[in-house]
Amino acid sequence: MQCAISSNEALKELPPKDWTMGRTQILVYNQLLVKSKIQDHHSLPLICSSFLPPVEPTSSLCSISLFSPGLRLWLFTTTSDDFPWACLHVTAVAMNLCEENRPPEEERRLRANDREYNEKFQYAHNRIKTSKYNVVTFLPVNLFEQFQRVANAYFLFLLILQLIPQISSLSWFTTIVPLVLVLTITAVKDASDDLFRHRSDNQVNNRQSQVLINSKVQKEKWMNVRVGDIIKMEDNQFVAADLLLLSSSEPHGLCYIETAELDGETNLKARQALPITSELGDNIGLLAQFNGDIVCEPPNNKLDRFAGSLHWNGDSLPLDNESMLLRGCILRNTDWCFGLVLFAGPDTKLMQNSGRTKFKRTSIDRLMNTLVLWIFGFLVCMGSILGLGNAVWESITGYYFQVYMPWEKSVDSAVFSGFLTFWSYIIILNTVVPISLYVSVEVIRLGHSYFINWDRKMYYAKRDTPAEARTTTLNEELGQIEYIFSDKTGTLTQNIMTFNKCSINCRIYGEVFDVNGHKIESNEKLVPVDFSTNLLADAGFLFYDYSLLEVVRRGDRSVHEFFRVLSLCHTVMIEDKAKGELQYQAQSPDEGALVTAARNFGFVFQSRTPETISVQELGETCTYRLLAILDFNNYRKRMSVIVRNAEGKLKLYCKGADSVIFERLHPCCQHMMNITGDHLSEFATEGLRTLCLATRDLDDEMVSEWLLRLRKVGMVLEGREAELAAVYNEIEQDMILLGATAIEDKLQEAVPETIAKLAMANIKLWVLTGDKQETAVNIGYSCNMLTDDMSEVFVVSGSSAQDVREELRHAKQRILGCGKGTGNGFLYTATKDLVKDPGMMTSMLGALGGGRIRDRDQWSQPGSRTGGRLGAGFSGGGMSLQGCDLLQSDAATEGPGGGAGEDLQESSDPGHRGWCKRCQHDKDIPHRCWHQRAGGYAGGAGQ
């Protein structure tokens, strides 16, 4: 074991019984050693020691600092009277074992390249632990978990009873064998599951990373990385801890990461270092001299948020999530980068989201526990009856047989004899509790796990990935799923976005018409627009409306401004310019599709720096000075940029959801907003994802004052997001609407069929989407979540839990009807579409009223004009339904409320004329009357 020994006379004054250090309770291990044979600090015995004796003035004290995480040895030697022999007390302080007792942090402070400064805060090291047991804790913890099962606890109790000779008539061997068998099988299964976790932890903890130590880049295991270290990473490597990006091989400190381990998204995201640190590059000397102080938020599980500040060389710079590399990410398309460790091990956002491994019980376990309790209750009843019978017999009859059948010495009464007999029968009748059932369930679970691993239908050949059952505890739950919660984008859809349509200056582009002026669907059979004159166009982009390209070439100002927004307001990065080709790296497929569309129509995004954005507009390169980026998030639902063009004019370009853009428009846009809103509704009903674009002219004085406020708010740590949103909102006002975009994201293969089969299995599917309501409904029909058989789709749009609860209650009442009182009517007006499907109408009304309505075949003649109304009254279990089919008239009629319960009646005379008392219409109109009643209380009038 490598160590450095240095005497420290000042440490003689250390209080011998002060076993706390800072805010953390120290775990102390004490071992009496004559010769040190310790080769690794993990071999130190886990024995809690008593306090060491007082240190004598003649004692020598030295400190040994080990080159291993969180370990320091204090060596004492003494020749006091209490210890006449020379001995060596070795006390190992394992700081990383007591991190769970650390008080919560209010803020984190650290210094780069200064381990001694950072260690006094006792931050967590980079070792992770997801396993539940170790060699010492496995037996007690696993037994504790297993005895939470009622059957196991029962048989343990039974075993204890069998050890009492006065009540036991069976050998304890008959109980302990099956109990030990069950406990052993379960323990082996749990141990195998946890062994997998241990191997995974060891694999991760022993990965190699390159750490800057003593001005040299050295290889270190992940578990040895400390907060404040500077790490070098290379392409396709996993990020070892939560890092602040300092510099990279890409221009302007850019790097690209894949976050699939965190959020499941495979598209690359860009991160950018601060300009002041990106200048460090890969110069080891400069990086070793970097001693910036970081003040940031404490560890949390917010993957998309970070607030902090960097203080270095007299400058204070704000830090946000755009410069963070989180543990679990993979570095892509970047040769190298350097990062400063801010959070390590259990403090990383990945581990903060993972939580502890919990003991899980399935629904079958809970059911068996309930059954065992009932069986045990039955057993107690039987034992009580038999024990009571014994007490009665002993007191009345058994007394006379004392000569031949004497009581035991410990039995002194018939009542006590009955009490002992009760427990004897509990032991004798123990077989009614099915302990063998637990053995069978464990064996079946183990077999299920192998069947899942061997299932060929769950094998994905493209990536050579079979199914893998990582735990055998929850296998049977797969067959008892009631609800599925799913994301839409990338799960139901392909996550491949295509620019489909747009609305510019109150006109829709992207629709294709035939020679007769009829709209036709865009497909591969149509000839797409030819973009060959644009040398930088993307060959994979397809658009079928030639009129948009013609408007661009004519120089329409609003159209140019529309595509200028698309080419400037985004976070897309240029990945590579090899062979003159532009390759975009977008954080979201939506942005990639919009920037590609602008590129093909002549507004080509070419490059960006932290201060500028370069765009080639119709062959002419224009460089815009970037003053501010107003980030998109789920609350703002919009993104904006403030730029200064070549003419010196300041412009704000914004894109976002129509709900937030429309309320920030100038009043002069009211007419255009109404028309664009209609276009958006049309796009949404086609299942397209929509965004609105707007712009605003700014003046220098207003922007200068606004930027000062922005910089001030950027240094705030607590509540920064809310204050930034307020500052952003100040300038995103009185904008001019330019138009809207419509992007298509096609469904994956066999999604409708899969959802239909899930519905047949009575599995409820919930899909989360951020689309407009119309888009969500359209996609719901496309993927068979919503079907034409559903009589009505209920929209719940509450903004709070109470509102949602209330709307769900009203929806339930509309489905089930008002059946809780007499005289409550249900209002429903039949339309021509519903009259076309009488089966649906009668079944729906029958369900609402709880009554039985017979389907009718004579609602209307084919081709006849039906304008009648249905009157329905609902109450209790009865209903009344009646109406009139007017064969040649659009006149409407009213039906009275349902009366008291009557036998089913109906009359039908398609050709009759005369006065109709029920329908109250003109007797000369050809018509057919019908009415039905089912038993029940009277309902209110329906119209």
PDB file of N, CA, C and O in Angstrom, residues 590-652:
ATOM      1  N   ASP A 590     -37.166  18.485 -34.634  1.00  0.00           N
ATOM      2  CA  ASP A 590     -37.953  19.617 -35.129  1.00  0.00           C
ATOM      3  C   ASP A 590     -37.039  20.714 -35.651  1.00  0.00           C
ATOM      4  O   ASP A 590     -37.250  21.250 -36.758  1.00  0.00           O
ATOM      5  N   GLU A 591     -36.037  21.083 -34.846  1.00  0.00           N
ATOM      6  CA  GLU A 591     -35.125  22.142 -35.262  1.00  0.00           C
ATOM      7  C   GLU A 591     -34.372  21.749 -36.513  1.00  0.00           C
ATOM      8  O   GLU A 591     -34.179  22.564 -37.418  1.00  0.00           O
ATOM      9  N   GLY A 592     -33.933  20.495 -36.579  1.00  0.00           N
ATOM     10  CA  GLY A 592     -33.227  20.038 -37.771  1.00  0.00           C
ATOM     11  C   GLY A 592     -34.083  20.146 -39.013  1.00  0.00           C
ATOM     12  O   GLY A 592     -33.599  20.559 -40.081  1.00  0.00           O
ATOM     13  N   ALA A 593     -35.374  19.783 -38.905  1.00  0.00           N
ATOM     14  CA  ALA A 593     -36.268  19.858 -40.069  1.00  0.00           C
ATOM     15  C   ALA A 593     -36.495  21.300 -40.505  1.00  0.00           C
ATOM     16  O   ALA A 593     -36.515  21.606 -41.708  1.00  0.00           O
ATOM     17  N   LEU A 594     -36.653  22.227 -39.557  1.00  0.00           N
ATOM     18  CA  LEU A 594     -36.907  23.622 -39.899  1.00  0.00           C
ATOM     19  C   LEU A 594     -35.672  24.276 -40.513  1.00  0.00           C
ATOM     20  O   LEU A 594     -35.778  25.025 -41.502  1.00  0.00           O
ATOM     21  N   VAL A 595     -34.490  24.013 -39.960  1.00  0.00           N
ATOM     22  CA  VAL A 595     -33.268  24.597 -40.511  1.00  0.00           C
ATOM     23  C   VAL A 595     -32.985  24.026 -41.894  1.00  0.00           C
ATOM     24  O   VAL A 595     -32.531  24.743 -42.800  1.00  0.00           O
ATOM     25  N   THR A 596     -33.269  22.740 -42.091  1.00  0.00           N
ATOM     26  CA  THR A 596     -33.082  22.126 -43.412  1.00  0.00           C
ATOM     27  C   THR A 596     -34.040  22.728 -44.434  1.00  0.00           C
ATOM     28  O   THR A 596     -33.674  22.949 -45.597  1.00  0.00           O
ATOM     29  N   ALA A 597     -35.285  23.014 -44.021  1.00  0.00           N
ATOM     30  CA  ALA A 597     -36.236  23.653 -44.932  1.00  0.00           C
ATOM     31  C   ALA A 597     -35.744  25.032 -45.345  1.00  0.00           C
ATOM     32  O   ALA A 597     -35.779  25.387 -46.543  1.00  0.00           O
ATOM     33  N   ALA A 598     -35.285  25.843 -44.382  1.00  0.00           N
ATOM     34  CA  ALA A 598     -34.747  27.162 -44.717  1.00  0.00           C
ATOM     35  C   ALA A 598     -33.534  27.032 -45.635  1.00  0.00           C
ATOM     36  O   ALA A 598     -33.343  27.835 -46.564  1.00  0.00           O
ATOM     37  N   ARG A 599     -32.729  26.020 -45.405  1.00  0.00           N
ATOM     38  CA  ARG A 599     -31.539  25.788 -46.236  1.00  0.00           C
ATOM     39  C   ARG A 599     -31.929  25.540 -47.688  1.00  0.00           C
ATOM     40  O   ARG A 599     -31.317  26.085 -48.610  1.00  0.00           O
ATOM     41  N   ASN A 600     -32.932  24.713 -47.928  1.00  0.00           N
ATOM     42  CA  ASN A 600     -33.314  24.400 -49.297  1.00  0.00           C
ATOM     43  C   ASN A 600     -33.990  25.561 -50.004  1.00  0.00           C
ATOM     44  O   ASN A 600     -33.921  25.661 -51.241  1.00  0.00           O
ATOM     45  N   PHE A 601     -34.620  26.437 -49.247  1.00  0.00           N
ATOM     46  CA  PHE A 601     -35.264  27.594 -49.869  1.00  0.00           C
ATOM     47  C   PHE A 601     -34.337  28.799 -49.923  1.00  0.00           C
ATOM     48  O   PHE A 601     -34.798  29.924 -50.147  1.00  0.00           O
ATOM     49  N   GLY A 602     -33.034  28.594 -49.737  1.00  0.00           N
ATOM     50  CA  GLY A 602     -32.057  29.641 -49.992  1.00  0.00           C
ATOM     51  C   GLY A 602     -31.493  30.349 -48.793  1.00  0.00           C
ATOM     52  O   GLY A 602     -30.624  31.213 -48.939  1.00  0.00           O
ATOM     53  N   PHE A 603     -31.921  29.996 -47.577  1.00  0.00           N
ATOM     54  CA  PHE A 603     -31.411  30.630 -46.364  1.00  0.00           C
ATOM     55  C   PHE A 603     -30.616  29.565 -45.599  1.00  0.00           C
ATOM     56  O   PHE A 603     -31.162  28.841 -44.759  1.00  0.00           O
ATOM     57  N   VAL A 604     -29.320  29.468 -45.913  1.00  0.00           N
ATOM     58  CA  VAL A 604     -28.483  28.365 -45.463  1.00  0.00           C
ATOM     59  C   VAL A 604     -27.711  28.790 -44.215  1.00  0.00           C
ATOM     60  O   VAL A 604     -26.882  29.713 -44.268  1.00  0.00           O
ATOM     61  N   PHE A 605     -27.991  28.127 -43.115  1.00  0.00           N
ATOM     62  CA  PHE A 605     -27.209  28.339 -41.899  1.00  0.00           C
ATOM     63  C   PHE A 605     -25.839  27.712 -42.108  1.00  0.00           C
ATOM     64  O   PHE A 605     -25.710  26.516 -42.375  1.00  0.00           O
ATOM     65  N   GLN A 606     -24.755  28.527 -41.967  1.00  0.00           N
ATOM     66  CA  GLN A 606     -23.415  28.062 -42.299  1.00  0.00           C
ATOM     67  C   GLN A 606     -22.504  27.861 -41.092  1.00  0.00           C
ATOM     68  O   GLN A 606     -21.735  26.904 -41.044  1.00  0.00           O
ATOM     69  N   SER A 607     -22.569  28.759 -40.122  1.00  0.00           N
ATOM     70  CA  SER A 607     -21.686  28.603 -38.966  1.00  0.00           C
ATOM     71  C   SER A 607     -22.185  29.476 -37.833  1.00  0.00           C
ATOM     72  O   SER A 607     -22.992  30.388 -38.045  1.00  0.00           O
ATOM     73  N   ARG A 608     -21.651  29.194 -36.652  1.00  0.00           N
ATOM     74  CA  ARG A 608     -21.968  30.020 -35.505  1.00  0.00           C
ATOM     75  C   ARG A 608     -20.786  30.039 -34.557  1.00  0.00           C
ATOM     76  O   ARG A 608     -20.008  29.095 -34.479  1.00  0.00           O
ATOM     77  N   THR A 609     -20.643  31.151 -33.867  1.00  0.00           N
ATOM     78  CA  THR A 609     -19.697  31.299 -32.767  1.00  0.00           C
ATOM     79  C   THR A 609     -20.497  31.799 -31.571  1.00  0.00           C
ATOM     80  O   THR A 609     -21.696  32.099 -31.704  1.00  0.00           O
ATOM     81  N   PRO A 610     -19.871  31.911 -30.413  1.00  0.00           N
ATOM     82  CA  PRO A 610     -20.625  32.466 -29.283  1.00  0.00           C
ATOM     83  C   PRO A 610     -21.135  33.878 -29.518  1.00  0.00           C
ATOM     84  O   PRO A 610     -22.073  34.310 -28.841  1.00  0.00           O
ATOM     85  N   GLU A 611     -20.550  34.597 -30.487  1.00  0.00           N
ATOM     86  CA  GLU A 611     -20.958  35.993 -30.717  1.00  0.00           C
ATOM     87  C   GLU A 611     -21.642  36.220 -32.054  1.00  0.00           C
ATOM     88  O   GLU A 611     -22.276  37.262 -32.248  1.00  0.00           O
ATOM     89  N   THR A 612     -21.546  35.275 -33.015  1.00  0.00           N
ATOM     90  CA  THR A 612     -22.078  35.527 -34.363  1.00  0.00           C
ATOM     91  C   THR A 612     -22.785  34.297 -34.906  1.00  0.00           C
ATOM     92  O   THR A 612     -22.556  33.174 -34.465  1.00  0.00           O
ATOM     93  N   ILE A 613     -23.651  34.559 -35.903  1.00  0.00           N
ATOM     94  CA  ILE A 613     -24.295  33.509 -36.697  1.00  0.00           C
ATOM     95  C   ILE A 613     -24.155  33.909 -38.158  1.00  0.00           C
ATOM     96  O   ILE A 613     -24.494  35.042 -38.536  1.00  0.00           O
ATOM     97  N   SER A 614     -23.667  32.993 -38.992  1.00  0.00           N
ATOM     98  CA  SER A 614     -23.483  33.267 -40.422  1.00  0.00           C
ATOM     99  C   SER A 614     -24.507  32.489 -41.220  1.00  0.00           C
ATOM    100  O   SER A 614     -24.657  31.273 -41.033  1.00  0.00           O
ATOM    101  N   VAL A 615     -25.206  33.208 -42.110  1.00  0.00           N
ATOM    102  CA  VAL A 615     -26.244  32.613 -42.950  1.00  0.00           C
ATOM    103  C   VAL A 615     -26.017  33.070 -44.384  1.00  0.00           C
ATOM    104  O   VAL A 615     -25.760  34.258 -44.637  1.00  0.00           O
ATOM    105  N   GLN A 616     -26.105  32.137 -45.307  1.00  0.00           N
ATOM    106  CA  GLN A 616     -26.053  32.488 -46.730  1.00  0.00           C
ATOM    107  C   GLN A 616     -27.479  32.674 -47.226  1.00  0.00           C
ATOM    108  O   GLN A 616     -28.242  31.714 -47.300  1.00  0.00           O
ATOM    109  N   GLU A 617     -27.829  33.923 -47.546  1.00  0.00           N
ATOM    110  CA  GLU A 617     -29.185  34.245 -47.969  1.00  0.00           C
ATOM    111  C   GLU A 617     -29.223  34.460 -49.469  1.00  0.00           C
ATOM    112  O   GLU A 617     -28.708  35.460 -49.988  1.00  0.00           O
ATOM    113  N   LEU A 618     -29.780  33.461 -50.165  1.00  0.00           N
ATOM    114  CA  LEU A 618     -29.909  33.510 -51.619  1.00  0.00           C
ATOM    115  C   LEU A 618     -28.571  33.795 -52.283  1.00  0.00           C
ATOM    116  O   LEU A 618     -28.446  34.613 -53.193  1.00  0.00           O
ATOM    117  N   GLY A 619     -27.528  33.087 -51.804  1.00  0.00           N
ATOM    118  CA  GLY A 619     -26.201  33.192 -52.392  1.00  0.00           C
ATOM    119  C   GLY A 619     -25.302  34.235 -51.769  1.00  0.00           C
ATOM    120  O   GLY A 619     -24.096  34.256 -52.045  1.00  0.00           O
ATOM    121  N   GLU A 620     -25.807  35.105 -50.921  1.00  0.00           N
ATOM    122  CA  GLU A 620     -25.007  36.158 -50.298  1.00  0.00           C
ATOM    123  C   GLU A 620     -24.831  35.843 -48.810  1.00  0.00           C
ATOM    124  O   GLU A 620     -25.803  35.635 -48.091  1.00  0.00           O
ATOM    125  N   THR A 621     -23.583  35.821 -48.344  1.00  0.00           N
ATOM    126  CA  THR A 621     -23.286  35.508 -46.950  1.00  0.00           C
ATOM    127  C   THR A 621     -23.535  36.721 -46.062  1.00  0.00           C
ATOM    128  O   THR A 621     -23.006  37.806 -46.320  1.00  0.00           O
ATOM    129  N   CYS A 622     -24.339  36.506 -45.024  1.00  0.00           N
ATOM    130  CA  CYS A 622     -24.661  37.567 -44.071  1.00  0.00           C
ATOM    131  C   CYS A 622     -24.268  37.089 -42.676  1.00  0.00           C
ATOM    132  O   CYS A 622     -24.577  35.951 -42.280  1.00  0.00           O
ATOM    133  N   THR A 623     -23.575  37.955 -41.932  1.00  0.00           N
ATOM    134  CA  THR A 623     -23.163  37.628 -40.577  1.00  0.00           C
ATOM    135  C   THR A 623     -23.933  38.497 -39.595  1.00  0.00           C
ATOM    136  O   THR A 623     -23.917  39.729 -39.693  1.00  0.00           O
ATOM    137  N   TYR A 624     -24.617  37.838 -38.671  1.00  0.00           N
ATOM    138  CA  TYR A 624     -25.410  38.523 -37.660  1.00  0.00           C
ATOM    139  C   TYR A 624     -24.676  38.436 -36.324  1.00  0.00           C
ATOM    140  O   TYR A 624     -24.175  37.365 -35.941  1.00  0.00           O
ATOM    141  N   ARG A 625     -24.631  39.536 -35.620  1.00  0.00           N
ATOM    142  CA  ARG A 625     -24.043  39.539 -34.292  1.00  0.00           C
ATOM    143  C   ARG A 625     -25.092  39.072 -33.290  1.00  0.00           C
ATOM    144  O   ARG A 625     -26.176  39.653 -33.190  1.00  0.00           O
ATOM    145  N   LEU A 626     -24.768  38.017 -32.570  1.00  0.00           N
ATOM    146  CA  LEU A 626     -25.701  37.410 -31.623  1.00  0.00           C
ATOM    147  C   LEU A 626     -25.556  38.081 -30.265  1.00  0.00           C
ATOM    148  O   LEU A 626     -24.521  37.988 -29.616  1.00  0.00           O
ATOM    149  N   LEU A 627     -26.606  38.765 -29.834  1.00  0.00           N
ATOM    150  CA  LEU A 627     -26.573  39.475 -28.552  1.00  0.00           C
ATOM    151  C   LEU A 627     -27.145  38.650 -27.412  1.00  0.00           C
ATOM    152  O   LEU A 627     -26.672  38.748 -26.275  1.00  0.00           O
ATOM    153  N   ALA A 628     -28.143  37.846 -27.681  1.00  0.00           N
ATOM    154  CA  ALA A 628     -28.760  37.051 -26.605  1.00  0.00           C
ATOM    155  C   ALA A 628     -29.566  35.910 -27.202  1.00  0.00           C
ATOM    156  O   ALA A 628     -30.132  36.034 -28.291  1.00  0.00           O
ATOM    157  N   ILE A 629     -29.570  34.796 -26.475  1.00  0.00           N
ATOM    158  CA  ILE A 629     -30.430  33.655 -26.794  1.00  0.00           C
ATOM    159  C   ILE A 629     -31.396  33.462 -25.641  1.00  0.00           C
ATOM    160  O   ILE A 629     -30.980  33.258 -24.493  1.00  0.00           O
ATOM    161  N   LEU A 630     -32.666  33.569 -25.923  1.00  0.00           N
ATOM    162  CA  LEU A 630     -33.706  33.382 -24.917  1.00  0.00           C
ATOM    163  C   LEU A 630     -34.190  31.937 -25.031  1.00  0.00           C
ATOM    164  O   LEU A 630     -34.950  31.591 -25.941  1.00  0.00           O
ATOM    165  N   ASP A 631     -33.691  31.088 -24.143  1.00  0.00           N
ATOM    166  CA  ASP A 631     -33.826  29.640 -24.280  1.00  0.00           C
ATOM    167  C   ASP A 631     -35.272  29.178 -24.267  1.00  0.00           C
ATOM    168  O   ASP A 631     -36.145  29.783 -23.641  1.00  0.00           O
ATOM    169  N   PHE A 632     -35.469  28.037 -24.924  1.00  0.00           N
ATOM    170  CA  PHE A 632     -36.753  27.337 -24.888  1.00  0.00           C
ATOM    171  C   PHE A 632     -36.795  26.434 -23.657  1.00  0.00           C
ATOM    172  O   PHE A 632     -35.798  25.824 -23.298  1.00  0.00           O
ATOM    173  N   ASN A 633     -37.935  26.361 -22.995  1.00  0.00           N
ATOM    174  CA  ASN A 633     -38.176  25.337 -21.985  1.00  0.00           C
ATOM    175  C   ASN A 633     -39.668  25.019 -21.965  1.00  0.00           C
ATOM    176  O   ASN A 633     -40.466  25.655 -22.663  1.00  0.00           O
ATOM    177  N   ASN A 634     -40.019  24.035 -21.166  1.00  0.00           N
ATOM    178  CA  ASN A 634     -41.401  23.557 -21.173  1.00  0.00           C
ATOM    179  C   ASN A 634     -42.394  24.570 -20.627  1.00  0.00           C
ATOM    180  O   ASN A 634     -43.597  24.464 -20.885  1.00  0.00           O
ATOM    181  N   TYR A 635     -41.906  25.547 -19.880  1.00  0.00           N
ATOM    182  CA  TYR A 635     -42.806  26.553 -19.318  1.00  0.00           C
ATOM    183  C   TYR A 635     -42.963  27.733 -20.274  1.00  0.00           C
ATOM    184  O   TYR A 635     -44.067  28.247 -20.448  1.00  0.00           O
ATOM    185  N   ARG A 636     -41.849  28.147 -20.885  1.00  0.00           N
ATOM    186  CA  ARG A 636     -41.922  29.279 -21.817  1.00  0.00           C
ATOM    187  C   ARG A 636     -42.577  28.883 -23.141  1.00  0.00           C
ATOM    188  O   ARG A 636     -43.295  29.667 -23.756  1.00  0.00           O
ATOM    189  N   LYS A 637     -42.298  27.680 -23.607  1.00  0.00           N
ATOM    190  CA  LYS A 637     -42.857  27.159 -24.866  1.00  0.00           C
ATOM    191  C   LYS A 637     -42.469  28.026 -26.062  1.00  0.00           C
ATOM    192  O   LYS A 637     -43.204  28.087 -27.039  1.00  0.00           O
ATOM    193  N   ARG A 638     -41.340  28.668 -25.994  1.00  0.00           N
ATOM    194  CA  ARG A 638     -40.871  29.500 -27.104  1.00  0.00           C
ATOM    195  C   ARG A 638     -39.378  29.722 -26.959  1.00  0.00           C
ATOM    196  O   ARG A 638     -38.806  29.525 -25.886  1.00  0.00           O
ATOM    197  N   MET A 639     -38.751  30.116 -28.070  1.00  0.00           N
ATOM    198  CA  MET A 639     -37.335  30.455 -28.087  1.00  0.00           C
ATOM    199  C   MET A 639     -37.161  31.710 -28.908  1.00  0.00           C
ATOM    200  O   MET A 639     -37.841  31.902 -29.924  1.00  0.00           O
ATOM    201  N   SER A 640     -36.246  32.573 -28.482  1.00  0.00           N
ATOM    202  CA  SER A 640     -36.000  33.822 -29.203  1.00  0.00           C
ATOM    203  C   SER A 640     -34.500  34.078 -29.277  1.00  0.00           C
ATOM    204  O   SER A 640     -33.724  33.584 -28.458  1.00  0.00           O
ATOM    205  N   VAL A 641     -34.104  34.866 -30.293  1.00  0.00           N
ATOM    206  CA  VAL A 641     -32.730  35.360 -30.396  1.00  0.00           C
ATOM    207  C   VAL A 641     -32.793  36.859 -30.693  1.00  0.00           C
ATOM    208  O   VAL A 641     -33.725  37.342 -31.355  1.00  0.00           O
ATOM    209  N   ILE A 642     -31.831  37.578 -30.169  1.00  0.00           N
ATOM    210  CA  ILE A 642     -31.690  39.002 -30.465  1.00  0.00           C
ATOM    211  C   ILE A 642     -30.390  39.169 -31.247  1.00  0.00           C
ATOM    212  O   ILE A 642     -29.314  38.793 -30.748  1.00  0.00           O
ATOM    213  N   VAL A 643     -30.483  39.703 -32.464  1.00  0.00           N
ATOM    214  CA  VAL A 643     -29.319  39.825 -33.336  1.00  0.00           C
ATOM    215  C   VAL A 643     -29.258  41.241 -33.907  1.00  0.00           C
ATOM    216  O   VAL A 643     -30.255  41.976 -33.944  1.00  0.00           O
ATOM    217  N   ARG A 644     -28.051  41.585 -34.343  1.00  0.00           N
ATOM    218  CA  ARG A 644     -27.838  42.848 -35.074  1.00  0.00           C
ATOM    219  C   ARG A 644     -27.373  42.471 -36.476  1.00  0.00           C
ATOM    220  O   ARG A 644     -26.376  41.769 -36.656  1.00  0.00           O
ATOM    221  N   ASN A 645     -28.133  42.938 -37.491  1.00  0.00           N
ATOM    222  CA  ASN A 645     -27.790  42.573 -38.858  1.00  0.00           C
ATOM    223  C   ASN A 645     -26.691  43.477 -39.417  1.00  0.00           C
ATOM    224  O   ASN A 645     -26.182  44.363 -38.720  1.00  0.00           O
ATOM    225  N   ALA A 646     -26.335  43.244 -40.671  1.00  0.00           N
ATOM    226  CA  ALA A 646     -25.239  43.988 -41.288  1.00  0.00           C
ATOM    227  C   ALA A 646     -25.554  45.468 -41.399  1.00  0.00           C
ATOM    228  O   ALA A 646     -24.633  46.306 -41.458  1.00  0.00           O
ATOM    229  N   GLU A 647     -26.824  45.822 -41.425  1.00  0.00           N
ATOM    230  CA  GLU A 647     -27.214  47.230 -41.526  1.00  0.00           C
ATOM    231  C   GLU A 647     -27.234  47.918 -40.168  1.00  0.00           C
ATOM    232  O   GLU A 647     -27.532  49.111 -40.082  1.00  0.00           O
ATOM    233  N   GLY A 648     -26.960  47.162 -39.098  1.00  0.00           N
ATOM    234  CA  GLY A 648     -26.930  47.739 -37.762  1.00  0.00           C
ATOM    235  C   GLY A 648     -28.258  47.727 -37.047  1.00  0.00           C
ATOM    236  O   GLY A 648     -28.363  48.238 -35.919  1.00  0.00           O
ATOM    237  N   LYS A 649     -29.287  47.153 -37.641  1.00  0.00           N
ATOM    238  CA  LYS A 649     -30.604  47.108 -37.012  1.00  0.00           C
ATOM    239  C   LYS A 649     -30.692  45.939 -36.037  1.00  0.00           C
ATOM    240  O   LYS A 649     -30.168  44.859 -36.291  1.00  0.00           O
ATOM    241  N   LEU A 650     -31.364  46.192 -34.932  1.00  0.00           N
ATOM    242  CA  LEU A 650     -31.569  45.149 -33.925  1.00  0.00           C
ATOM    243  C   LEU A 650     -32.919  44.479 -34.149  1.00  0.00           C
ATOM    244  O   LEU A 650     -33.943  45.151 -34.317  1.00  0.00           O
ATOM    245  N   LYS A 651     -32.900  43.149 -34.162  1.00  0.00           N
ATOM    246  CA  LYS A 651     -34.125  42.391 -34.420  1.00  0.00           C
ATOM    247  C   LYS A 651     -34.263  41.281 -33.374  1.00  0.00           C
ATOM    248  O   LYS A 651     -33.267  40.704 -32.933  1.00  0.00           O
ATOM    249  N   LEU A 652     -35.494  41.028 -33.002  1.00  0.00           N
ATOM    250  CA  LEU A 652     -35.820  39.871 -32.174  1.00  0.00           C
ATOM    251  C   LEU A 652     -36.605  38.887 -33.033  1.00  0.00           C
ATOM    252  O   LEU A 652     -37.610  39.261 -33.654  1.00  0.00           O
TER     253      LEU A 652
END
